[in-house]
Amino acid sequence: MTGSVVAGIGWVTANGPGRGREAREFSMTSGPIPPVNREDVFPEPNLRFGRLPQYSRLGLAAVAFALRDAGMEHWKTKRPAGIVASTRAGCLQTDIEYYNTVLPEGGGLPSPNLFSSTLPTCFLGEAAIQFGLTGPTLIVDDPAEDALSGVRMALESLSWGECGTMLAGHIDLPPAPAFRGIRLRHSGALFLVLESARIPAGPGYGTLDLSEEGAVRHEGIEVAGLNTLVRACLAHPRSS
Amino acid sequence: MAERRACLNEVLITAMASVTGLGPDLDTTWRRLLAGETAVRPIARFDAGRYPARVASWVEGLESRGNRSLLYPLLERLLDGFGPLPPGCRLVTATTKGCIDTFERVRKGLPGDVADIPVSGPLTWLASRLGLNDPGVNINGACASSTMAVARAAAMIESGRADAVLVVCMDLVSEFVFSGFSSLQALDPAGCRPFDRSRSGLSLGEGGAALLMMNPAAARRRGIPGIGSVAGWGAANDATHVTAPARDGCGLIQAVRRAMAKASIGPDDIAAINAHGTGTVYNDAMESTAFEAVFGSRRIPLNSIKGAIGHTLGAAGGIEVAVGMRSLTERTLPPTAGFHEPMEKCVFSVSPFPQAIDGIYLMSTNSGFGGINAAIILKRDPE
């Protein structure tokens, strides 16, 4: 299978926001996620960001950091890059906030603004608008513990020639106490900018591909999960 | 590892099933679609009295067992008699809100298993019910979820990553979703009227579809005949607005062109279109604009089945692939229920009656929140 180059990495985890070229360490645990504010992500006022629920802010912020890390944040014409992210709980926290407005004790006036964010894909639309991305955008719900399904699917899409660039990652926001039975191993959002090896790439974090059995490999070595993958990328020799 | 194929662009559909408001199986849905019937009727699932629109297409007789989601009896009905599946078959599902009724119960303080709320709940149940080792993945691409799931399955087979993939798509009518579309003033109180001049919104629906897709060589070895094939697929984001379609149809145009390129065909080869056709003013206008940009003024037969079965969200594309494949084999495009008078500037042939299909390719498209657009091209065997 043709490999793909990791051109950028961005995240928001329990430890706060980060991106590859500014970090040497990475850990995505199940801890609570600090609120993400516009000033953390965009230096200029942003019409939409402040209206978004926390799940969408989280995803949009991680996409922004990944593109910034890859030197691809700014654009003039739309570009055919796709986004795929795995999740376990999706936008459950936004669902809770929206449904509170539906219930009589919550006012019984359903919020159209919140409803429009009650799909786990909605932040992908926000990212597509913000950064002019016109490739396929989708969320993959996955019972697997490794949180690599989004990366796996993106690598497939790149090798099948569906796009030349894909943002791939994982997103999960710990839900409210009533839903504590839903166990998350990875809280926060992380995205990698992957470019087809057919595209001449700048300095990156190494090459990813899939084994015949579908395991994600960094520089030919299988990685067990998202944390291992990102740490391998950060340890890869590169020029900044 | 699945068999690597030298010949690309051929992915068989070997089995299909559906459950819709019109009936518990594809035959019943097909027969009632052809008769121009609609399953959009007053909601009995929850008290819709406080909403201006009070109709939807829902599946009769689903009963919750042990406080579990209605999704499970829907899936039981869908899979009744379906199979057996080939060894090594992979599972790809599509749903937007999964066990949303369980979520509602828990929020109301009623008993419900929170483990069903992440989509991994029904996914794991399905894998167990079907005897599959791998629970598979669910694809959420908003209202294009199952179109994208079919595309994914086709790409997996085409590339040799799988010999057989079962696509299962599903979504329920719920107050959660109903109230949301109501708050957006997107529901037509009279029932949706796709591509009609007086259309004023969508009707929600529920249902499911199961599509078994196979590599032709693997199907032949097992003596499984094909019904037809998935010849092309494409997806694109219009990067314009989160809840409204791009008025120039740029995302859908791209998705359709990608699908035709994949199928190695041109606009003149498409014999019929199953449109998303939700019945909202903006969606139907956007689709008409996009199709005209691709197909010019050729009067291609076009329909939407959402006037008959409602908008089944994550299940819509899968049900429409099943009905579309049936349309090709029967050479008949079902009527567009609710349609009476053509909308302005629509050059395509929309009809409240069945239309003949003269050709071997049918295109099915869906679009959704977040700017997502997807297209599938189905093919029947030429004779």
mmCIF file of N, CA and C in Angstrom, chain A residues 1 48 78 80 88-89 91-92 95-96 98-100 102-105 108-112 115-116 118-122 124-126 128-129 132-143 149 152-154 156-157 160 162 178-179 181-182 210-214, chain B residues 1 4 50-51 90 95-97 100 103-104 106-108 114-115 117-120 123-124 135-143 148 152 155-156 159 161 175-177 179-181 183-184 233 235-243 250 254 258 262 369-372:
data_model
loop_
_atom_site.group_PDB
_atom_site.id
_atom_site.type_symbol
_atom_site.label_atom_id
_atom_site.label_comp_id
_atom_site.label_asym_id
_atom_site.label_seq_id
_atom_site.Cartn_x
_atom_site.Cartn_y
_atom_site.Cartn_z
ATOM 1 N N MET A 1 0.837 -1.197 0.000
ATOM 2 C CA MET A 1 0.000 0.000 0.000
ATOM 3 C C MET A 1 0.875 1.251 0.000
ATOM 4 N N ARG A 48 -18.284 32.609 14.059
ATOM 5 C CA ARG A 48 -19.012 31.388 14.396
ATOM 6 C C ARG A 48 -18.543 30.715 15.678
ATOM 7 N N LYS A 78 -10.820 27.123 -2.512
ATOM 8 C CA LYS A 78 -11.168 25.874 -1.841
ATOM 9 C C LYS A 78 -10.273 24.746 -2.345
ATOM 10 N N PRO A 80 -9.404 20.350 -2.328
ATOM 11 C CA PRO A 80 -10.082 19.064 -2.194
ATOM 12 C C PRO A 80 -9.487 18.174 -1.098
ATOM 13 N N ARG A 88 -16.254 7.810 19.966
ATOM 14 C CA ARG A 88 -17.023 6.801 20.690
ATOM 15 C C ARG A 88 -18.336 7.418 21.182
ATOM 16 N N ALA A 89 -18.253 8.560 21.818
ATOM 17 C CA ALA A 89 -19.459 9.204 22.352
ATOM 18 C C ALA A 89 -20.013 10.254 21.404
ATOM 19 N N CYS A 91 -21.205 13.536 19.711
ATOM 20 C CA CYS A 91 -21.603 14.841 20.258
ATOM 21 C C CYS A 91 -22.632 14.668 21.372
ATOM 22 N N LEU A 92 -22.482 13.634 22.176
ATOM 23 C CA LEU A 92 -23.459 13.338 23.231
ATOM 24 C C LEU A 92 -23.685 14.534 24.151
ATOM 25 N N ASP A 95 -25.940 16.837 22.491
ATOM 26 C CA ASP A 95 -27.288 16.243 22.513
ATOM 27 C C ASP A 95 -27.979 16.539 23.844
ATOM 28 N N ILE A 96 -27.225 16.397 24.922
ATOM 29 C CA ILE A 96 -27.788 16.647 26.258
ATOM 30 C C ILE A 96 -28.223 18.109 26.368
ATOM 31 N N TYR A 98 -28.942 20.190 23.960
ATOM 32 C CA TYR A 98 -30.100 20.465 23.100
ATOM 33 C C TYR A 98 -31.380 19.900 23.720
ATOM 34 N N TYR A 99 -31.316 18.652 24.165
ATOM 35 C CA TYR A 99 -32.546 18.009 24.660
ATOM 36 C C TYR A 99 -33.061 18.692 25.918
ATOM 37 N N ASN A 100 -32.169 19.309 26.668
ATOM 38 C CA ASN A 100 -32.617 20.097 27.828
ATOM 39 C C ASN A 100 -33.568 21.211 27.399
ATOM 40 N N VAL A 102 -35.612 20.962 24.905
ATOM 41 C CA VAL A 102 -36.852 20.323 24.426
ATOM 42 C C VAL A 102 -37.758 19.979 25.599
ATOM 43 N N LEU A 103 -37.144 19.506 26.677
ATOM 44 C CA LEU A 103 -37.926 19.053 27.833
ATOM 45 C C LEU A 103 -38.672 20.231 28.468
ATOM 46 N N PRO A 104 -39.909 20.008 28.901
ATOM 47 C CA PRO A 104 -40.702 21.099 29.494
ATOM 48 C C PRO A 104 -39.968 21.777 30.648
ATOM 49 N N GLU A 105 -39.264 21.012 31.477
ATOM 50 C CA GLU A 105 -38.575 21.629 32.609
ATOM 51 C C GLU A 105 -37.359 22.445 32.166
ATOM 52 N N GLY A 108 -38.952 23.968 27.177
ATOM 53 C CA GLY A 108 -39.826 23.470 26.112
ATOM 54 C C GLY A 108 -39.723 24.252 24.821
ATOM 55 N N LEU A 109 -38.607 24.959 24.634
ATOM 56 C CA LEU A 109 -38.407 25.688 23.383
ATOM 57 C C LEU A 109 -37.128 25.180 22.717
ATOM 58 N N PRO A 110 -37.254 24.175 21.849
ATOM 59 C CA PRO A 110 -36.066 23.575 21.240
ATOM 60 C C PRO A 110 -35.191 24.612 20.557
ATOM 61 N N SER A 111 -33.904 24.544 20.824
ATOM 62 C CA SER A 111 -32.967 25.533 20.276
ATOM 63 C C SER A 111 -32.508 25.125 18.880
ATOM 64 N N PRO A 112 -32.854 25.906 17.843
ATOM 65 C CA PRO A 112 -32.376 25.551 16.504
ATOM 66 C C PRO A 112 -30.857 25.627 16.390
ATOM 67 N N PHE A 115 -29.570 22.458 17.943
ATOM 68 C CA PHE A 115 -29.934 21.286 17.141
ATOM 69 C C PHE A 115 -29.005 21.140 15.941
ATOM 70 N N SER A 116 -28.614 22.248 15.365
ATOM 71 C CA SER A 116 -27.775 22.159 14.168
ATOM 72 C C SER A 116 -26.372 21.645 14.489
ATOM 73 N N THR A 118 -26.156 18.854 16.600
ATOM 74 C CA THR A 118 -26.390 17.543 17.233
ATOM 75 C C THR A 118 -26.070 16.375 16.312
ATOM 76 N N LEU A 119 -25.214 16.595 15.362
ATOM 77 C CA LEU A 119 -24.618 15.482 14.624
ATOM 78 C C LEU A 119 -23.116 15.551 14.871
ATOM 79 N N PRO A 120 -22.481 14.410 15.076
ATOM 80 C CA PRO A 120 -21.033 14.459 15.331
ATOM 81 C C PRO A 120 -20.247 15.010 14.155
ATOM 82 N N THR A 121 -20.895 15.071 12.986
ATOM 83 C CA THR A 121 -20.228 15.579 11.781
ATOM 84 C C THR A 121 -20.258 17.096 11.669
ATOM 85 N N CYS A 122 -21.050 17.763 12.496
ATOM 86 C CA CYS A 122 -21.262 19.196 12.255
ATOM 87 C C CYS A 122 -19.977 20.014 12.345
ATOM 88 N N LEU A 124 -17.214 19.105 11.357
ATOM 89 C CA LEU A 124 -16.493 18.913 10.094
ATOM 90 C C LEU A 124 -16.945 19.959 9.077
ATOM 91 N N GLY A 125 -18.245 20.251 9.101
ATOM 92 C CA GLY A 125 -18.773 21.294 8.227
ATOM 93 C C GLY A 125 -18.189 22.652 8.593
ATOM 94 N N GLU A 126 -18.112 22.912 9.909
ATOM 95 C CA GLU A 126 -17.506 24.178 10.362
ATOM 96 C C GLU A 126 -16.060 24.277 9.868
ATOM 97 N N ALA A 128 -14.739 22.674 7.308
ATOM 98 C CA ALA A 128 -14.722 22.779 5.840
ATOM 99 C C ALA A 128 -14.936 24.227 5.419
ATOM 100 N N ILE A 129 -15.869 24.912 6.101
ATOM 101 C CA ILE A 129 -16.151 26.315 5.771
ATOM 102 C C ILE A 129 -14.953 27.197 6.143
ATOM 103 N N GLY A 132 -11.937 25.966 3.848
ATOM 104 C CA GLY A 132 -12.146 25.727 2.414
ATOM 105 C C GLY A 132 -11.839 24.319 1.969
ATOM 106 N N LEU A 133 -12.312 23.332 2.728
ATOM 107 C CA LEU A 133 -11.996 21.930 2.435
ATOM 108 C C LEU A 133 -13.189 21.254 1.748
ATOM 109 N N THR A 134 -12.984 20.700 0.575
ATOM 110 C CA THR A 134 -14.110 20.165 -0.201
ATOM 111 C C THR A 134 -14.046 18.661 -0.448
ATOM 112 N N GLY A 135 -13.188 17.975 0.268
ATOM 113 C CA GLY A 135 -13.154 16.514 0.108
ATOM 114 C C GLY A 135 -14.237 15.849 0.935
ATOM 115 N N PRO A 136 -14.285 14.507 0.946
ATOM 116 C CA PRO A 136 -15.272 13.799 1.759
ATOM 117 C C PRO A 136 -15.050 14.092 3.241
ATOM 118 N N THR A 137 -16.154 14.264 3.994
ATOM 119 C CA THR A 137 -16.056 14.505 5.428
ATOM 120 C C THR A 137 -16.974 13.516 6.138
ATOM 121 N N LEU A 138 -16.433 12.781 7.088
ATOM 122 C CA LEU A 138 -17.256 11.802 7.786
ATOM 123 C C LEU A 138 -16.696 11.465 9.159
ATOM 124 N N ILE A 139 -17.599 10.949 9.981
ATOM 125 C CA ILE A 139 -17.245 10.469 11.315
ATOM 126 C C ILE A 139 -17.414 8.961 11.326
ATOM 127 N N VAL A 140 -16.491 8.276 11.966
ATOM 128 C CA VAL A 140 -16.620 6.833 12.099
ATOM 129 C C VAL A 140 -16.753 6.484 13.580
ATOM 130 N N ASP A 141 -17.892 5.872 13.911
ATOM 131 C CA ASP A 141 -18.116 5.405 15.276
ATOM 132 C C ASP A 141 -17.519 4.007 15.373
ATOM 133 N N ASP A 142 -16.719 3.822 16.388
ATOM 134 C CA ASP A 142 -15.910 2.615 16.387
ATOM 135 C C ASP A 142 -15.814 2.033 17.791
ATOM 136 N N PRO A 143 -16.153 0.771 17.963
ATOM 137 C CA PRO A 143 -15.997 0.173 19.279
ATOM 138 C C PRO A 143 -14.542 -0.156 19.623
ATOM 139 N N SER A 149 -9.398 4.271 13.936
ATOM 140 C CA SER A 149 -10.227 4.015 12.754
ATOM 141 C C SER A 149 -10.242 5.182 11.776
ATOM 142 N N ARG A 152 -7.038 5.049 9.917
ATOM 143 C CA ARG A 152 -7.060 3.897 9.009
ATOM 144 C C ARG A 152 -7.876 4.235 7.744
ATOM 145 N N MET A 153 -9.044 4.814 7.957
ATOM 146 C CA MET A 153 -9.901 5.145 6.809
ATOM 147 C C MET A 153 -9.273 6.208 5.928
ATOM 148 N N ALA A 154 -8.636 7.177 6.556
ATOM 149 C CA ALA A 154 -7.990 8.239 5.765
ATOM 150 C C ALA A 154 -6.867 7.658 4.912
ATOM 151 N N GLU A 156 -6.687 4.682 3.766
ATOM 152 C CA GLU A 156 -7.323 3.963 2.647
ATOM 153 C C GLU A 156 -7.760 4.946 1.568
ATOM 154 N N SER A 157 -8.430 6.026 1.986
ATOM 155 C CA SER A 157 -8.921 7.001 1.010
ATOM 156 C C SER A 157 -7.772 7.585 0.192
ATOM 157 N N TRP A 160 -6.531 5.041 -2.249
ATOM 158 C CA TRP A 160 -7.487 4.824 -3.348
ATOM 159 C C TRP A 160 -7.591 6.039 -4.261
ATOM 160 N N GLU A 162 -8.855 8.983 -3.527
ATOM 161 C CA GLU A 162 -10.060 9.798 -3.340
ATOM 162 C C GLU A 162 -9.713 11.259 -3.077
ATOM 163 N N ALA A 178 -24.961 11.750 34.176
ATOM 164 C CA ALA A 178 -25.984 10.722 33.950
ATOM 165 C C ALA A 178 -25.517 9.660 32.969
ATOM 166 N N PHE A 179 -24.468 9.975 32.205
ATOM 167 C CA PHE A 179 -24.002 9.048 31.176
ATOM 168 C C PHE A 179 -22.606 8.518 31.508
ATOM 169 N N GLY A 181 -21.721 5.859 32.541
ATOM 170 C CA GLY A 181 -21.535 4.457 32.134
ATOM 171 C C GLY A 181 -20.835 4.334 30.801
ATOM 172 N N ILE A 182 -20.750 5.441 30.064
ATOM 173 C CA ILE A 182 -20.057 5.411 28.777
ATOM 174 C C ILE A 182 -18.586 5.704 29.032
ATOM 175 N N LEU A 210 -0.715 1.159 5.827
ATOM 176 C CA LEU A 210 -1.468 0.064 6.452
ATOM 177 C C LEU A 210 -0.845 -1.262 6.069
ATOM 178 N N SER A 211 -0.813 -2.171 7.027
ATOM 179 C CA SER A 211 -0.359 -3.524 6.709
ATOM 180 C C SER A 211 -1.463 -4.244 5.937
ATOM 181 N N GLU A 212 -1.165 -5.405 5.411
ATOM 182 C CA GLU A 212 -2.167 -6.202 4.697
ATOM 183 C C GLU A 212 -3.383 -6.471 5.587
ATOM 184 N N GLU A 213 -3.149 -6.582 6.892
ATOM 185 C CA GLU A 213 -4.242 -6.870 7.828
ATOM 186 C C GLU A 213 -4.955 -5.603 8.294
ATOM 187 N N GLY A 214 -4.486 -4.463 7.844
ATOM 188 C CA GLY A 214 -5.155 -3.212 8.186
ATOM 189 C C GLY A 214 -4.588 -2.515 9.404
ATOM 190 N N MET B 1 -6.869 -12.437 3.782
ATOM 191 C CA MET B 1 -6.926 -11.242 2.913
ATOM 192 C C MET B 1 -7.839 -11.502 1.737
ATOM 193 N N ARG B 4 -7.462 -10.003 -4.556
ATOM 194 C CA ARG B 4 -7.125 -8.792 -5.308
ATOM 195 C C ARG B 4 -7.652 -8.963 -6.731
ATOM 196 N N ARG B 50 -47.610 19.721 20.415
ATOM 197 C CA ARG B 50 -47.101 21.097 20.562
ATOM 198 C C ARG B 50 -46.310 21.573 19.343
ATOM 199 N N TYR B 51 -46.227 20.729 18.309
ATOM 200 C CA TYR B 51 -45.485 21.124 17.110
ATOM 201 C C TYR B 51 -46.452 21.446 15.969
ATOM 202 N N ARG B 90 -17.495 -8.393 6.012
ATOM 203 C CA ARG B 90 -17.273 -7.234 6.879
ATOM 204 C C ARG B 90 -18.586 -6.479 7.063
ATOM 205 N N THR B 95 -25.863 5.206 10.581
ATOM 206 C CA THR B 95 -26.966 5.798 11.340
ATOM 207 C C THR B 95 -26.521 7.170 11.809
ATOM 208 N N THR B 96 -27.473 8.074 11.933
ATOM 209 C CA THR B 96 -27.115 9.392 12.452
ATOM 210 C C THR B 96 -27.309 9.464 13.968
ATOM 211 N N LYS B 97 -28.394 8.869 14.470
ATOM 212 C CA LYS B 97 -28.684 9.020 15.892
ATOM 213 C C LYS B 97 -28.881 7.685 16.606
ATOM 214 N N ILE B 100 -31.490 6.694 19.735
ATOM 215 C CA ILE B 100 -31.837 8.014 20.275
ATOM 216 C C ILE B 100 -32.993 7.917 21.271
ATOM 217 N N PHE B 103 -31.547 7.352 24.642
ATOM 218 C CA PHE B 103 -31.045 8.635 25.152
ATOM 219 C C PHE B 103 -32.193 9.440 25.762
ATOM 220 N N GLU B 104 -33.318 9.503 25.062
ATOM 221 C CA GLU B 104 -34.469 10.278 25.565
ATOM 222 C C GLU B 104 -34.963 9.698 26.896
ATOM 223 N N VAL B 106 -33.288 7.975 29.150
ATOM 224 C CA VAL B 106 -32.338 8.237 30.248
ATOM 225 C C VAL B 106 -32.433 9.696 30.697
ATOM 226 N N ARG B 107 -32.560 10.610 29.723
ATOM 227 C CA ARG B 107 -32.674 12.029 30.092
ATOM 228 C C ARG B 107 -33.950 12.329 30.860
ATOM 229 N N LYS B 108 -34.983 11.507 30.623
ATOM 230 C CA LYS B 108 -36.240 11.703 31.351
ATOM 231 C C LYS B 108 -36.247 10.952 32.676
ATOM 232 N N VAL B 114 -27.423 2.786 29.135
ATOM 233 C CA VAL B 114 -26.588 3.820 28.507
ATOM 234 C C VAL B 114 -25.569 3.221 27.537
ATOM 235 N N ALA B 115 -25.290 1.929 27.681
ATOM 236 C CA ALA B 115 -24.329 1.304 26.762
ATOM 237 C C ALA B 115 -24.862 1.273 25.331
ATOM 238 N N ILE B 117 -26.264 3.841 23.923
ATOM 239 C CA ILE B 117 -26.293 5.200 23.367
ATOM 240 C C ILE B 117 -25.135 5.473 22.390
ATOM 241 N N PRO B 118 -23.913 5.113 22.701
ATOM 242 C CA PRO B 118 -22.904 5.221 21.635
ATOM 243 C C PRO B 118 -23.249 4.215 20.529
ATOM 244 N N VAL B 119 -22.935 4.552 19.300
ATOM 245 C CA VAL B 119 -23.319 3.665 18.186
ATOM 246 C C VAL B 119 -22.637 2.307 18.293
ATOM 247 N N SER B 120 -21.560 2.253 19.078
ATOM 248 C CA SER B 120 -20.906 0.950 19.257
ATOM 249 C C SER B 120 -21.859 -0.062 19.891
ATOM 250 N N LEU B 123 -23.921 -1.554 17.051
ATOM 251 C CA LEU B 123 -22.935 -2.174 16.156
ATOM 252 C C LEU B 123 -22.503 -3.540 16.710
ATOM 253 N N THR B 124 -22.200 -3.567 17.990
ATOM 254 C CA THR B 124 -21.789 -4.814 18.617
ATOM 255 C C THR B 124 -22.942 -5.824 18.604
ATOM 256 N N PRO B 135 -16.796 -6.370 14.788
ATOM 257 C CA PRO B 135 -18.005 -5.550 14.909
ATOM 258 C C PRO B 135 -18.149 -4.490 13.827
ATOM 259 N N GLY B 136 -17.102 -4.250 13.068
ATOM 260 C CA GLY B 136 -17.205 -3.290 11.972
ATOM 261 C C GLY B 136 -17.200 -1.854 12.445
ATOM 262 N N VAL B 137 -17.640 -0.960 11.583
ATOM 263 C CA VAL B 137 -17.656 0.468 11.906
ATOM 264 C C VAL B 137 -18.969 1.078 11.440
ATOM 265 N N ASN B 138 -19.340 2.175 12.084
ATOM 266 C CA ASN B 138 -20.492 2.947 11.638
ATOM 267 C C ASN B 138 -20.013 4.236 10.984
ATOM 268 N N ILE B 139 -20.613 4.558 9.874
ATOM 269 C CA ILE B 139 -20.256 5.797 9.182
ATOM 270 C C ILE B 139 -21.356 6.819 9.388
ATOM 271 N N ASN B 140 -20.961 7.986 9.858
ATOM 272 C CA ASN B 140 -21.904 9.073 10.027
ATOM 273 C C ASN B 140 -21.498 10.200 9.078
ATOM 274 N N GLY B 141 -22.298 10.379 8.067
ATOM 275 C CA GLY B 141 -22.100 11.477 7.129
ATOM 276 C C GLY B 141 -23.400 12.254 7.019
ATOM 277 N N ALA B 142 -24.014 12.504 8.203
ATOM 278 C CA ALA B 142 -25.310 13.196 8.283
ATOM 279 C C ALA B 142 -26.328 12.446 7.410
ATOM 280 N N CYS B 143 -27.112 13.183 6.625
ATOM 281 C CA CYS B 143 -28.170 12.532 5.838
ATOM 282 C C CYS B 143 -27.620 11.787 4.628
ATOM 283 N N MET B 148 -22.600 7.171 1.868
ATOM 284 C CA MET B 148 -21.154 7.090 2.083
ATOM 285 C C MET B 148 -20.743 5.702 2.564
ATOM 286 N N ARG B 152 -18.122 3.383 0.753
ATOM 287 C CA ARG B 152 -16.985 2.800 1.471
ATOM 288 C C ARG B 152 -16.894 1.297 1.210
ATOM 289 N N ALA B 155 -15.634 0.626 -2.225
ATOM 290 C CA ALA B 155 -14.183 0.859 -2.343
ATOM 291 C C ALA B 155 -13.397 -0.271 -1.679
ATOM 292 N N MET B 156 -13.912 -0.773 -0.558
ATOM 293 C CA MET B 156 -13.238 -1.893 0.122
ATOM 294 C C MET B 156 -13.182 -3.118 -0.784
ATOM 295 N N SER B 159 -10.905 -2.455 -3.991
ATOM 296 C CA SER B 159 -9.470 -2.430 -3.710
ATOM 297 C C SER B 159 -8.945 -3.771 -3.234
ATOM 298 N N ARG B 161 -9.722 -5.044 -0.278
ATOM 299 C CA ARG B 161 -9.663 -5.088 1.194
ATOM 300 C C ARG B 161 -10.720 -6.041 1.747
ATOM 301 N N GLU B 175 -38.677 12.220 19.051
ATOM 302 C CA GLU B 175 -39.018 13.617 19.346
ATOM 303 C C GLU B 175 -37.769 14.486 19.299
ATOM 304 N N PHE B 176 -36.635 13.907 19.669
ATOM 305 C CA PHE B 176 -35.374 14.645 19.635
ATOM 306 C C PHE B 176 -35.169 15.275 18.256
ATOM 307 N N VAL B 177 -35.218 14.449 17.227
ATOM 308 C CA VAL B 177 -34.946 14.936 15.864
ATOM 309 C C VAL B 177 -36.126 15.748 15.345
ATOM 310 N N SER B 179 -38.312 17.563 16.972
ATOM 311 C CA SER B 179 -38.354 18.900 17.570
ATOM 312 C C SER B 179 -37.297 19.813 16.954
ATOM 313 N N GLY B 180 -36.160 19.226 16.597
ATOM 314 C CA GLY B 180 -35.085 20.015 16.012
ATOM 315 C C GLY B 180 -35.447 20.546 14.637
ATOM 316 N N PHE B 181 -35.952 19.658 13.777
ATOM 317 C CA PHE B 181 -36.353 20.118 12.445
ATOM 318 C C PHE B 181 -37.530 21.078 12.552
ATOM 319 N N SER B 183 -37.938 23.174 15.013
ATOM 320 C CA SER B 183 -37.368 24.460 15.436
ATOM 321 C C SER B 183 -36.706 25.196 14.266
ATOM 322 N N LEU B 184 -36.257 24.443 13.287
ATOM 323 C CA LEU B 184 -35.672 25.056 12.086
ATOM 324 C C LEU B 184 -36.746 25.414 11.060
ATOM 325 N N TRP B 233 -19.007 6.004 -7.350
ATOM 326 C CA TRP B 233 -19.356 6.687 -6.117
ATOM 327 C C TRP B 233 -18.466 7.918 -5.962
ATOM 328 N N ALA B 235 -17.995 11.694 -3.210
ATOM 329 C CA ALA B 235 -18.471 12.534 -2.110
ATOM 330 C C ALA B 235 -17.689 13.834 -2.113
ATOM 331 N N ALA B 236 -18.342 14.885 -1.656
ATOM 332 C CA ALA B 236 -17.665 16.187 -1.571
ATOM 333 C C ALA B 236 -18.379 17.076 -0.573
ATOM 334 N N ASN B 237 -17.640 17.985 0.009
ATOM 335 C CA ASN B 237 -18.229 18.967 0.912
ATOM 336 C C ASN B 237 -18.340 20.293 0.161
ATOM 337 N N ASP B 238 -19.470 20.977 0.341
ATOM 338 C CA ASP B 238 -19.600 22.247 -0.387
ATOM 339 C C ASP B 238 -18.942 23.404 0.364
ATOM 340 N N ALA B 239 -18.548 23.183 1.625
ATOM 341 C CA ALA B 239 -17.809 24.192 2.403
ATOM 342 C C ALA B 239 -18.496 25.551 2.370
ATOM 343 N N THR B 240 -19.809 25.545 2.557
ATOM 344 C CA THR B 240 -20.569 26.786 2.417
ATOM 345 C C THR B 240 -21.372 27.141 3.664
ATOM 346 N N HIS B 241 -22.141 26.194 4.199
ATOM 347 C CA HIS B 241 -23.037 26.472 5.313
ATOM 348 C C HIS B 241 -23.280 25.170 6.062
ATOM 349 N N VAL B 242 -23.532 25.251 7.371
ATOM 350 C CA VAL B 242 -23.671 24.022 8.153
ATOM 351 C C VAL B 242 -25.032 23.364 7.968
ATOM 352 N N THR B 243 -26.111 24.156 7.886
ATOM 353 C CA THR B 243 -27.432 23.534 7.760
ATOM 354 C C THR B 243 -28.093 23.767 6.407
ATOM 355 N N CYS B 250 -22.483 23.377 -5.695
ATOM 356 C CA CYS B 250 -21.089 23.040 -6.020
ATOM 357 C C CYS B 250 -20.645 21.699 -5.428
ATOM 358 N N GLN B 254 -19.715 18.269 -7.659
ATOM 359 C CA GLN B 254 -18.428 17.576 -7.517
ATOM 360 C C GLN B 254 -18.630 16.090 -7.211
ATOM 361 N N ARG B 258 -17.432 13.051 -9.609
ATOM 362 C CA ARG B 258 -16.505 12.025 -9.115
ATOM 363 C C ARG B 258 -17.100 10.631 -9.325
ATOM 364 N N LYS B 262 -15.600 7.678 -11.654
ATOM 365 C CA LYS B 262 -15.313 6.350 -11.102
ATOM 366 C C LYS B 262 -15.949 5.267 -11.967
ATOM 367 N N PHE B 369 -26.493 17.956 6.532
ATOM 368 C CA PHE B 369 -25.904 18.993 7.376
ATOM 369 C C PHE B 369 -24.380 18.900 7.299
ATOM 370 N N GLY B 370 -23.755 20.042 7.436
ATOM 371 C CA GLY B 370 -22.296 20.060 7.410
ATOM 372 C C GLY B 370 -21.758 20.128 5.993
ATOM 373 N N GLY B 371 -22.661 20.349 5.007
ATOM 374 C CA GLY B 371 -22.211 20.519 3.618
ATOM 375 C C GLY B 371 -21.864 19.236 2.896
ATOM 376 N N ILE B 372 -22.314 18.099 3.443
ATOM 377 C CA ILE B 372 -21.922 16.803 2.872
ATOM 378 C C ILE B 372 -22.804 16.435 1.681
#
